[in-house]
PDB file of C-alpha atoms in Angstrom:
ATOM      1  CA  MET A   1      -0.068  -0.024  -0.033  1.00 48.00           C
ATOM      2  CA  THR A   2       1.147   3.477  -0.680  1.00 51.00           C
ATOM      3  CA  ASP A   3      -0.407   6.763   0.221  1.00 46.00           C
ATOM      4  CA  GLN A   4      -3.597   6.751   2.205  1.00 49.00           C
ATOM      5  CA  THR A   5      -6.667   8.271   0.648  1.00 46.00           C
ATOM      6  CA  PRO A   6     -10.282   8.539   2.148  1.00 46.00           C
ATOM      7  CA  PRO A   7     -12.635   6.040   0.544  1.00 49.00           C
ATOM      8  CA  PRO A   8     -14.621   7.611  -2.256  1.00 47.00           C
ATOM      9  CA  ALA A   9     -18.272   7.384  -2.836  1.00 48.00           C
ATOM     10  CA  ALA A  10     -19.972   4.037  -3.477  1.00 58.00           C
ATOM     11  CA  ARG A  11     -20.407   2.449  -7.004  1.00 63.00           C
ATOM     12  CA  LYS A  12     -22.646   4.627  -9.224  1.00 64.00           C
ATOM     13  CA  PRO A  13     -23.577   4.739 -12.943  1.00 71.00           C
ATOM     14  CA  MET A  14     -20.919   6.158 -15.170  1.00 79.00           C
ATOM     15  CA  ASP A  15     -20.408   7.146 -18.797  1.00 86.00           C
ATOM     16  CA  PRO A  16     -17.650   4.770 -20.156  1.00 88.00           C
ATOM     17  CA  LEU A  17     -16.475   7.495 -22.642  1.00 88.00           C
ATOM     18  CA  ALA A  18     -16.320  10.230 -19.949  1.00 90.00           C
ATOM     19  CA  LYS A  19     -13.153  12.154 -20.103  1.00 93.00           C
ATOM     20  CA  THR A  20     -13.140  12.765 -16.243  1.00 94.00           C
ATOM     21  CA  PHE A  21     -14.071  10.327 -13.519  1.00 94.00           C
ATOM     22  CA  SER A  22     -14.476  11.727 -10.021  1.00 94.00           C
ATOM     23  CA  GLY A  23     -15.342   9.813  -6.859  1.00 92.00           C
ATOM     24  CA  GLY A  24     -16.337   6.597  -8.498  1.00 89.00           C
ATOM     25  CA  ARG A  25     -15.735   2.977  -7.707  1.00 93.00           C
ATOM     26  CA  PHE A  26     -15.588   0.647 -10.683  1.00 94.00           C
ATOM     27  CA  ALA A  27     -13.880  -2.439 -12.093  1.00 94.00           C
ATOM     28  CA  LEU A  28     -11.186  -1.657 -14.625  1.00 96.00           C
ATOM     29  CA  PHE A  29     -12.225  -4.426 -16.884  1.00 94.00           C
ATOM     30  CA  ASP A  30     -15.859  -3.342 -16.708  1.00 93.00           C
ATOM     31  CA  LEU A  31     -14.808   0.285 -17.768  1.00 94.00           C
ATOM     32  CA  TYR A  32     -12.611  -1.217 -20.493  1.00 95.00           C
ATOM     33  CA  ARG A  33     -15.417  -3.378 -22.048  1.00 92.00           C
ATOM     34  CA  ALA A  34     -17.996  -0.647 -21.688  1.00 92.00           C
ATOM     35  CA  SER A  35     -15.634   1.727 -23.363  1.00 93.00           C
ATOM     36  CA  VAL A  36     -14.755  -0.715 -26.223  1.00 93.00           C
ATOM     37  CA  GLN A  37     -18.489  -1.289 -26.716  1.00 91.00           C
ATOM     38  CA  ALA A  38     -19.337   2.367 -26.878  1.00 91.00           C
ATOM     39  CA  GLY A  39     -16.702   2.957 -29.521  1.00 91.00           C
ATOM     40  CA  GLY A  40     -14.053   4.254 -27.340  1.00 89.00           C
ATOM     41  CA  GLY A  41     -11.313   2.194 -29.063  1.00 91.00           C
ATOM     42  CA  ILE A  42      -9.078  -0.500 -27.686  1.00 92.00           C
ATOM     43  CA  MET A  43      -7.334   1.623 -25.295  1.00 95.00           C
ATOM     44  CA  ILE A  44      -8.357   3.761 -22.186  1.00 96.00           C
ATOM     45  CA  ASP A  45      -7.036   6.994 -23.700  1.00 96.00           C
ATOM     46  CA  GLY A  46      -7.171  10.621 -22.510  1.00 96.00           C
ATOM     47  CA  ARG A  47      -9.030  10.186 -19.262  1.00 96.00           C
ATOM     48  CA  ALA A  48      -8.578  11.839 -15.898  1.00 97.00           C
ATOM     49  CA  PHE A  49      -9.508   9.843 -12.737  1.00 97.00           C
ATOM     50  CA  THR A  50      -9.695  11.720  -9.357  1.00 97.00           C
ATOM     51  CA  ASP A  51     -10.502  10.105  -6.003  1.00 96.00           C
ATOM     52  CA  CYS A  52     -11.724   6.932  -7.619  1.00 96.00           C
ATOM     53  CA  VAL A  53     -11.389   3.374  -6.471  1.00 96.00           C
ATOM     54  CA  ILE A  54     -10.345   1.103  -9.378  1.00 96.00           C
ATOM     55  CA  GLU A  55     -10.961  -2.571  -8.945  1.00 95.00           C
ATOM     56  CA  GLY A  56      -9.530  -5.707 -10.605  1.00 95.00           C
ATOM     57  CA  PRO A  57      -8.607  -8.372 -11.072  1.00 95.00           C
ATOM     58  CA  ALA A  58      -6.953  -6.791 -14.028  1.00 97.00           C
ATOM     59  CA  LEU A  59      -3.469  -5.983 -15.373  1.00 97.00           C
ATOM     60  CA  MET A  60      -2.884  -2.350 -16.469  1.00 97.00           C
ATOM     61  CA  LEU A  61      -0.552  -1.819 -19.287  1.00 97.00           C
ATOM     62  CA  VAL A  62       0.816   1.603 -18.835  1.00 97.00           C
ATOM     63  CA  LEU A  63       1.720   3.418 -21.987  1.00 96.00           C
ATOM     64  CA  GLU A  64       2.874   6.930 -22.666  1.00 95.00           C
ATOM     65  CA  GLY A  65       1.485   9.943 -21.013  1.00 96.00           C
ATOM     66  CA  VAL A  66       0.152   8.181 -17.855  1.00 97.00           C
ATOM     67  CA  HIS A  67       0.715  10.020 -14.514  1.00 96.00           C
ATOM     68  CA  PHE A  68      -0.001   8.835 -11.016  1.00 95.00           C
ATOM     69  CA  ALA A  69      -0.450  11.493  -8.269  1.00 94.00           C
ATOM     70  CA  SER A  70      -0.904  10.506  -4.598  1.00 92.00           C
ATOM     71  CA  THR A  71      -2.045   6.997  -5.818  1.00 92.00           C
ATOM     72  CA  ASN A  72      -2.720   4.103  -3.465  1.00 93.00           C
ATOM     73  CA  PHE A  73      -1.545   1.086  -5.470  1.00 92.00           C
ATOM     74  CA  GLY A  74      -3.186  -1.347  -3.153  1.00 90.00           C
ATOM     75  CA  LYS A  75      -1.769  -4.127  -1.000  1.00 88.00           C
ATOM     76  CA  THR A  76       1.708  -4.905  -2.168  1.00 84.00           C
ATOM     77  CA  GLY A  77       2.723  -7.532   0.288  1.00 84.00           C
ATOM     78  CA  GLY A  78       5.494  -5.314   1.382  1.00 84.00           C
ATOM     79  CA  ASN A  79       7.194  -5.069  -2.006  1.00 88.00           C
ATOM     80  CA  MET A  80       6.055  -2.985  -4.984  1.00 91.00           C
ATOM     81  CA  ARG A  81       7.523  -5.713  -7.276  1.00 93.00           C
ATOM     82  CA  ASN A  82       4.601  -8.010  -6.258  1.00 93.00           C
ATOM     83  CA  MET A  83       2.323  -5.824  -8.386  1.00 94.00           C
ATOM     84  CA  LEU A  84       4.514  -5.705 -11.415  1.00 96.00           C
ATOM     85  CA  PHE A  85       4.692  -7.916 -14.579  1.00 96.00           C
ATOM     86  CA  GLN A  86       7.405  -7.883 -17.225  1.00 95.00           C
ATOM     87  CA  PRO A  87       6.071  -8.641 -20.796  1.00 93.00           C
ATOM     88  CA  MET A  88       8.060 -11.292 -22.564  1.00 92.00           C
ATOM     89  CA  GLY A  89       7.285  -9.956 -26.002  1.00 89.00           C
ATOM     90  CA  ASP A  90       6.443  -6.650 -27.460  1.00 88.00           C
ATOM     91  CA  VAL A  91       2.772  -6.773 -26.705  1.00 85.00           C
ATOM     92  CA  GLY A  92       1.262  -7.489 -23.394  1.00 88.00           C
ATOM     93  CA  ILE A  93      -1.860  -9.377 -24.432  1.00 94.00           C
ATOM     94  CA  GLY A  94      -4.398  -9.738 -21.608  1.00 96.00           C
ATOM     95  CA  ALA A  95      -3.425  -6.369 -20.049  1.00 97.00           C
ATOM     96  CA  ILE A  96      -5.698  -3.401 -20.308  1.00 97.00           C
ATOM     97  CA  PRO A  97      -3.759  -0.615 -22.206  1.00 96.00           C
ATOM     98  CA  VAL A  98      -3.926   2.819 -20.733  1.00 97.00           C
ATOM     99  CA  ARG A  99      -2.510   5.962 -22.404  1.00 97.00           C
ATOM    100  CA  ASN A 100      -2.554   9.673 -21.661  1.00 97.00           C
ATOM    101  CA  CYS A 101      -4.409   9.286 -18.294  1.00 97.00           C
ATOM    102  CA  THR A 102      -3.993  10.866 -14.968  1.00 98.00           C
ATOM    103  CA  PHE A 103      -4.731   9.147 -11.730  1.00 97.00           C
ATOM    104  CA  THR A 104      -5.211  11.631  -8.823  1.00 97.00           C
ATOM    105  CA  ARG A 105      -5.744  10.338  -5.236  1.00 96.00           C
ATOM    106  CA  CYS A 106      -6.984   7.041  -6.545  1.00 97.00           C
ATOM    107  CA  THR A 107      -7.034   3.711  -4.931  1.00 96.00           C
ATOM    108  CA  PHE A 108      -6.293   0.372  -6.762  1.00 96.00           C
ATOM    109  CA  GLU A 109      -7.687  -2.862  -5.585  1.00 96.00           C
ATOM    110  CA  ALA A 110      -6.212  -6.011  -7.157  1.00 95.00           C
ATOM    111  CA  ILE A 111      -4.681  -4.254 -10.066  1.00 97.00           C
ATOM    112  CA  GLY A 112      -1.336  -5.355 -11.504  1.00 96.00           C
ATOM    113  CA  ILE A 113       0.824  -3.208 -13.467  1.00 96.00           C
ATOM    114  CA  THR A 114       2.927  -3.667 -16.603  1.00 96.00           C
ATOM    115  CA  GLY A 115       4.752  -1.594 -18.987  1.00 95.00           C
ATOM    116  CA  ASN A 116       8.373  -1.037 -20.248  1.00 93.00           C
ATOM    117  CA  GLU A 117      11.267  -1.809 -18.187  1.00 93.00           C
ATOM    118  CA  THR A 118      12.137   1.770 -17.469  1.00 93.00           C
ATOM    119  CA  PHE A 119       8.653   2.493 -16.000  1.00 93.00           C
ATOM    120  CA  LEU A 120       8.690  -0.613 -13.915  1.00 94.00           C
ATOM    121  CA  GLN A 121      11.967   0.205 -12.405  1.00 93.00           C
ATOM    122  CA  ASP A 122      10.794   3.833 -11.856  1.00 92.00           C
ATOM    123  CA  LEU A 123       7.827   2.437  -9.837  1.00 91.00           C
ATOM    124  CA  ILE A 124      10.009   0.094  -7.835  1.00 91.00           C
ATOM    125  CA  ARG A 125      12.348   3.033  -7.024  1.00 89.00           C
ATOM    126  CA  GLN A 126       9.800   5.751  -6.358  1.00 86.00           C
ATOM    127  CA  VAL A 127       6.699   4.207  -4.831  1.00 84.00           C
ATOM    128  CA  PRO A 128       6.912   3.504  -0.948  1.00 78.00           C
ATOM    129  CA  THR A 129       5.223   0.557   0.419  1.00 76.00           C
ATOM    130  CA  VAL A 130       3.699   0.365   3.843  1.00 69.00           C
ATOM    131  CA  ASP A 131       2.497  -3.270   3.857  1.00 65.00           C
TER     132      ASP A 131
ATOM    133  CA  MET B   1     -20.155  10.971 -15.015  1.00 42.00           C
ATOM    134  CA  THR B   2     -23.494  10.848 -16.597  1.00 41.00           C
ATOM    135  CA  ASP B   3     -25.059   7.996 -18.553  1.00 42.00           C
ATOM    136  CA  ALA B   4     -25.443   4.572 -17.069  1.00 42.00           C
ATOM    137  CA  ALA B   5     -22.938   1.965 -18.092  1.00 45.00           C
ATOM    138  CA  PRO B   6     -23.877  -1.673 -18.190  1.00 46.00           C
ATOM    139  CA  THR B   7     -23.910  -3.167 -14.514  1.00 49.00           C
ATOM    140  CA  LEU B   8     -22.247  -6.480 -14.293  1.00 54.00           C
ATOM    141  CA  THR B   9     -24.152  -9.254 -12.729  1.00 61.00           C
ATOM    142  CA  PHE B  10     -22.355 -12.439 -11.797  1.00 67.00           C
ATOM    143  CA  ASP B  11     -23.740 -15.900 -12.226  1.00 75.00           C
ATOM    144  CA  THR B  12     -22.833 -17.498  -8.973  1.00 74.00           C
ATOM    145  CA  THR B  13     -23.744 -20.967 -10.191  1.00 84.00           C
ATOM    146  CA  LEU B  14     -20.652 -20.751 -12.389  1.00 88.00           C
ATOM    147  CA  ALA B  15     -18.483 -21.310  -9.235  1.00 91.00           C
ATOM    148  CA  GLU B  16     -20.368 -24.470  -8.325  1.00 91.00           C
ATOM    149  CA  ARG B  17     -19.665 -26.289 -11.541  1.00 94.00           C
ATOM    150  CA  THR B  18     -16.467 -28.078 -12.507  1.00 95.00           C
ATOM    151  CA  ALA B  19     -17.152 -28.674 -16.167  1.00 96.00           C
ATOM    152  CA  TYR B  20     -17.886 -26.307 -18.949  1.00 96.00           C
ATOM    153  CA  GLU B  21     -18.445 -27.247 -22.515  1.00 97.00           C
ATOM    154  CA  LYS B  22     -18.979 -25.141 -25.759  1.00 97.00           C
ATOM    155  CA  GLU B  23     -19.469 -21.969 -23.591  1.00 96.00           C
ATOM    156  CA  ALA B  24     -18.203 -18.451 -23.844  1.00 96.00           C
ATOM    157  CA  ILE B  25     -16.324 -17.718 -20.640  1.00 96.00           C
ATOM    158  CA  TRP B  26     -15.618 -13.979 -19.954  1.00 94.00           C
ATOM    159  CA  LEU B  27     -12.719 -14.447 -17.449  1.00 96.00           C
ATOM    160  CA  PRO B  28     -13.352 -11.246 -15.358  1.00 94.00           C
ATOM    161  CA  ALA B  29     -16.952 -12.172 -14.710  1.00 92.00           C
ATOM    162  CA  PHE B  30     -15.954 -15.801 -14.210  1.00 95.00           C
ATOM    163  CA  VAL B  31     -13.547 -14.921 -11.429  1.00 94.00           C
ATOM    164  CA  MET B  32     -15.908 -12.446  -9.878  1.00 92.00           C
ATOM    165  CA  SER B  33     -18.546 -15.212  -9.498  1.00 93.00           C
ATOM    166  CA  HIS B  34     -15.919 -17.398  -7.772  1.00 94.00           C
ATOM    167  CA  MET B  35     -14.896 -14.550  -5.519  1.00 91.00           C
ATOM    168  CA  GLN B  36     -18.422 -13.956  -4.589  1.00 90.00           C
ATOM    169  CA  ALA B  37     -18.559 -17.579  -3.647  1.00 91.00           C
ATOM    170  CA  GLY B  38     -15.551 -17.161  -1.505  1.00 91.00           C
ATOM    171  CA  LYS B  39     -13.195 -18.950  -3.910  1.00 92.00           C
ATOM    172  CA  ASN B  40     -10.057 -16.865  -4.718  1.00 91.00           C
ATOM    173  CA  LEU B  41      -8.528 -19.764  -6.666  1.00 95.00           C
ATOM    174  CA  ILE B  42     -10.230 -21.438  -9.602  1.00 96.00           C
ATOM    175  CA  ASP B  43      -9.511 -25.064  -8.957  1.00 97.00           C
ATOM    176  CA  GLY B  44     -10.475 -28.347 -10.387  1.00 97.00           C
ATOM    177  CA  LYS B  45     -12.204 -27.302 -13.666  1.00 97.00           C
ATOM    178  CA  THR B  46     -12.347 -28.711 -17.213  1.00 98.00           C
ATOM    179  CA  PHE B  47     -13.131 -26.457 -20.080  1.00 97.00           C
ATOM    180  CA  THR B  48     -13.832 -28.186 -23.337  1.00 98.00           C
ATOM    181  CA  ASP B  49     -14.426 -26.483 -26.645  1.00 97.00           C
ATOM    182  CA  CYS B  50     -14.898 -23.151 -24.827  1.00 97.00           C
ATOM    183  CA  LEU B  51     -14.119 -19.524 -25.881  1.00 97.00           C
ATOM    184  CA  ILE B  52     -12.129 -17.999 -23.070  1.00 97.00           C
ATOM    185  CA  GLU B  53     -12.137 -14.169 -23.265  1.00 96.00           C
ATOM    186  CA  GLY B  54     -10.209 -11.422 -21.634  1.00 95.00           C
ATOM    187  CA  PRO B  55      -8.843  -8.952 -20.966  1.00 95.00           C
ATOM    188  CA  ALA B  56      -7.297 -10.942 -18.231  1.00 97.00           C
ATOM    189  CA  VAL B  57      -4.070 -12.764 -17.265  1.00 97.00           C
ATOM    190  CA  LEU B  58      -4.335 -16.393 -16.423  1.00 97.00           C
ATOM    191  CA  PHE B  59      -1.971 -17.323 -13.564  1.00 96.00           C
ATOM    192  CA  ALA B  60      -1.211 -21.047 -13.872  1.00 95.00           C
ATOM    193  CA  THR B  61      -0.319 -22.446 -10.457  1.00 93.00           C
ATOM    194  CA  ASP B  62      -0.370 -26.240 -10.094  1.00 91.00           C
ATOM    195  CA  ASN B  63      -1.288 -28.731 -12.692  1.00 93.00           C
ATOM    196  CA  VAL B  64      -2.837 -26.522 -15.385  1.00 93.00           C
ATOM    197  CA  ASN B  65      -2.893 -28.160 -18.866  1.00 91.00           C
ATOM    198  CA  PHE B  66      -3.721 -26.936 -22.245  1.00 91.00           C
ATOM    199  CA  GLU B  67      -4.575 -29.629 -24.946  1.00 91.00           C
ATOM    200  CA  GLY B  68      -5.083 -28.605 -28.474  1.00 90.00           C
ATOM    201  CA  CYS B  69      -5.902 -24.970 -27.629  1.00 91.00           C
ATOM    202  CA  ASN B  70      -5.685 -21.789 -29.627  1.00 91.00           C
ATOM    203  CA  MET B  71      -3.869 -19.507 -27.296  1.00 90.00           C
ATOM    204  CA  GLY B  72      -4.552 -16.308 -29.063  1.00 88.00           C
ATOM    205  CA  VAL B  73      -3.858 -14.067 -32.084  1.00 84.00           C
ATOM    206  CA  THR B  74      -0.228 -12.963 -32.351  1.00 84.00           C
ATOM    207  CA  ASP B  75       2.736 -13.547 -34.513  1.00 82.00           C
ATOM    208  CA  ASP B  76       4.912 -14.113 -31.484  1.00 84.00           C
ATOM    209  CA  GLY B  77       3.875 -16.485 -28.716  1.00 84.00           C
ATOM    210  CA  ARG B  78       5.962 -14.382 -26.181  1.00 88.00           C
ATOM    211  CA  ASN B  79       3.377 -11.650 -26.501  1.00 91.00           C
ATOM    212  CA  LEU B  80       0.969 -13.848 -24.582  1.00 93.00           C
ATOM    213  CA  LEU B  81       3.446 -14.252 -21.699  1.00 95.00           C
ATOM    214  CA  LEU B  82       4.214 -12.053 -18.713  1.00 95.00           C
ATOM    215  CA  GLN B  83       6.858 -12.635 -16.093  1.00 94.00           C
ATOM    216  CA  THR B  84       6.250 -11.852 -12.604  1.00 94.00           C
ATOM    217  CA  VAL B  85       8.549  -9.368 -10.942  1.00 94.00           C
ATOM    218  CA  GLY B  86       8.068 -10.084  -7.297  1.00 91.00           C
ATOM    219  CA  SER B  87       7.462 -13.211  -5.322  1.00 90.00           C
ATOM    220  CA  LYS B  88       3.707 -12.640  -5.127  1.00 91.00           C
ATOM    221  CA  VAL B  89       1.186 -11.447  -7.644  1.00 93.00           C
ATOM    222  CA  THR B  90      -1.874  -9.256  -7.930  1.00 94.00           C
ATOM    223  CA  GLY B  91      -4.412  -8.454 -10.608  1.00 96.00           C
ATOM    224  CA  VAL B  92      -4.178 -11.907 -12.360  1.00 96.00           C
ATOM    225  CA  ILE B  93      -6.608 -14.940 -12.219  1.00 97.00           C
ATOM    226  CA  PRO B  94      -5.164 -17.957 -10.515  1.00 96.00           C
ATOM    227  CA  PHE B  95      -6.048 -21.416 -11.643  1.00 97.00           C
ATOM    228  CA  ALA B  96      -5.010 -24.820 -10.307  1.00 96.00           C
ATOM    229  CA  ASN B  97      -5.843 -28.444 -11.365  1.00 97.00           C
ATOM    230  CA  THR B  98      -7.655 -27.298 -14.547  1.00 97.00           C
ATOM    231  CA  ARG B  99      -7.670 -28.773 -18.114  1.00 96.00           C
ATOM    232  CA  PHE B 100      -8.390 -26.700 -21.148  1.00 95.00           C
ATOM    233  CA  VAL B 101      -9.280 -28.824 -24.074  1.00 95.00           C
ATOM    234  CA  ARG B 102      -9.635 -27.509 -27.630  1.00 94.00           C
ATOM    235  CA  CYS B 103     -10.360 -23.953 -26.165  1.00 95.00           C
ATOM    236  CA  ARG B 104      -9.798 -20.738 -27.874  1.00 95.00           C
ATOM    237  CA  PHE B 105      -8.395 -17.744 -25.939  1.00 94.00           C
ATOM    238  CA  VAL B 106      -8.997 -14.138 -26.971  1.00 95.00           C
ATOM    239  CA  GLY B 107      -7.342 -11.253 -25.151  1.00 95.00           C
ATOM    240  CA  VAL B 108      -5.798 -13.516 -22.451  1.00 96.00           C
ATOM    241  CA  GLY B 109      -2.219 -13.357 -21.274  1.00 96.00           C
ATOM    242  CA  PHE B 110      -0.514 -16.015 -19.243  1.00 96.00           C
ATOM    243  CA  THR B 111       1.718 -15.982 -16.356  1.00 96.00           C
ATOM    244  CA  GLY B 112       3.154 -18.542 -13.876  1.00 93.00           C
ATOM    245  CA  HIS B 113       6.275 -20.253 -12.705  1.00 89.00           C
ATOM    246  CA  PRO B 114       9.305 -19.669 -15.034  1.00 87.00           C
ATOM    247  CA  ASP B 115       9.166 -23.324 -15.932  1.00 86.00           C
ATOM    248  CA  PHE B 116       5.567 -22.897 -17.110  1.00 86.00           C
ATOM    249  CA  LEU B 117       6.407 -19.832 -19.204  1.00 87.00           C
ATOM    250  CA  LYS B 118       9.370 -21.657 -20.676  1.00 83.00           C
ATOM    251  CA  GLN B 119       7.212 -24.569 -21.573  1.00 77.00           C
ATOM    252  CA  ILE B 120       4.616 -22.443 -23.329  1.00 78.00           C
ATOM    253  CA  ALA B 121       7.235 -20.380 -25.174  1.00 75.00           C
ATOM    254  CA  GLU B 122       9.068 -23.373 -26.348  1.00 70.00           C
ATOM    255  CA  ASN B 123       6.489 -25.915 -27.078  1.00 61.00           C
ATOM    256  CA  LEU B 124       3.603 -23.938 -28.575  1.00 63.00           C
ATOM    257  CA  GLN B 125       3.598 -22.729 -32.147  1.00 52.00           C
ATOM    258  CA  ILE B 126       1.435 -19.659 -32.159  1.00 50.00           C
ATOM    259  CA  ASN B 127       1.240 -18.183 -35.589  1.00 47.00           C
ATOM    260  CA  SER B 128      -1.287 -15.327 -36.322  1.00 49.00           C
ATOM    261  CA  GLY B 129      -4.154 -17.086 -34.542  1.00 46.00           C
ATOM    262  CA  ASP B 130      -3.500 -20.425 -35.945  1.00 45.00           C
ATOM    263  CA  LYS B 131      -4.118 -23.364 -33.527  1.00 45.00           C
ATOM    264  CA  ALA B 132      -1.452 -23.791 -30.947  1.00 44.00           C
TER     265      ALA B 132
END
């Protein structure tokens, strides 16, 4: 676990194509599937999430332009590495691609993270763990 | 946030069954049905001629076998594989003692013990969606 944030509001209806999400609780795979079905493309792109609880189980593929501010990445088991996966090929099939998004004071639950090696090393180096 | 998005409902009877044949299995909903039944590990299942859909990453623990399966559409089988970085995992869907027979996987990645990943990478021919 990283930074502590107060629990946001309970689950409520959302527009899967919205550019901003504030105070919601939703499953990442639910948002992704709804976004794809609504014509939002195969990536979650250009969204801003604030004070959201984002649930898994899911693996997030972090691409360019993604920023995390005061994000609680969830239970790490005492080591940020436990949340991370290294793609063995060029494409991380099975992961949900996220690009040009900001996550501000969000809390992740059962979300794994993958991305390029530099990004993963940055997370290991920069994200403190408390459990 | 404005319009309502589809709200997922989970079929809790999925968790009680051990055999699935000629069914479309959306892995996120499948695992949620098990979690709601108090099962964090999907154990002791047989899938035959099923379509297994992601996005999701299947974590093969003990005794997970694939027989005549199409593992996915890619020109490089390594694209289906992810290595764990730490000693624990999160965000993936754990399976044990499970057989997949002639199943087709779409949008599903795979992770597990390095020996499992090595076996998948070396033994499966995955060519642009052809049968593995």
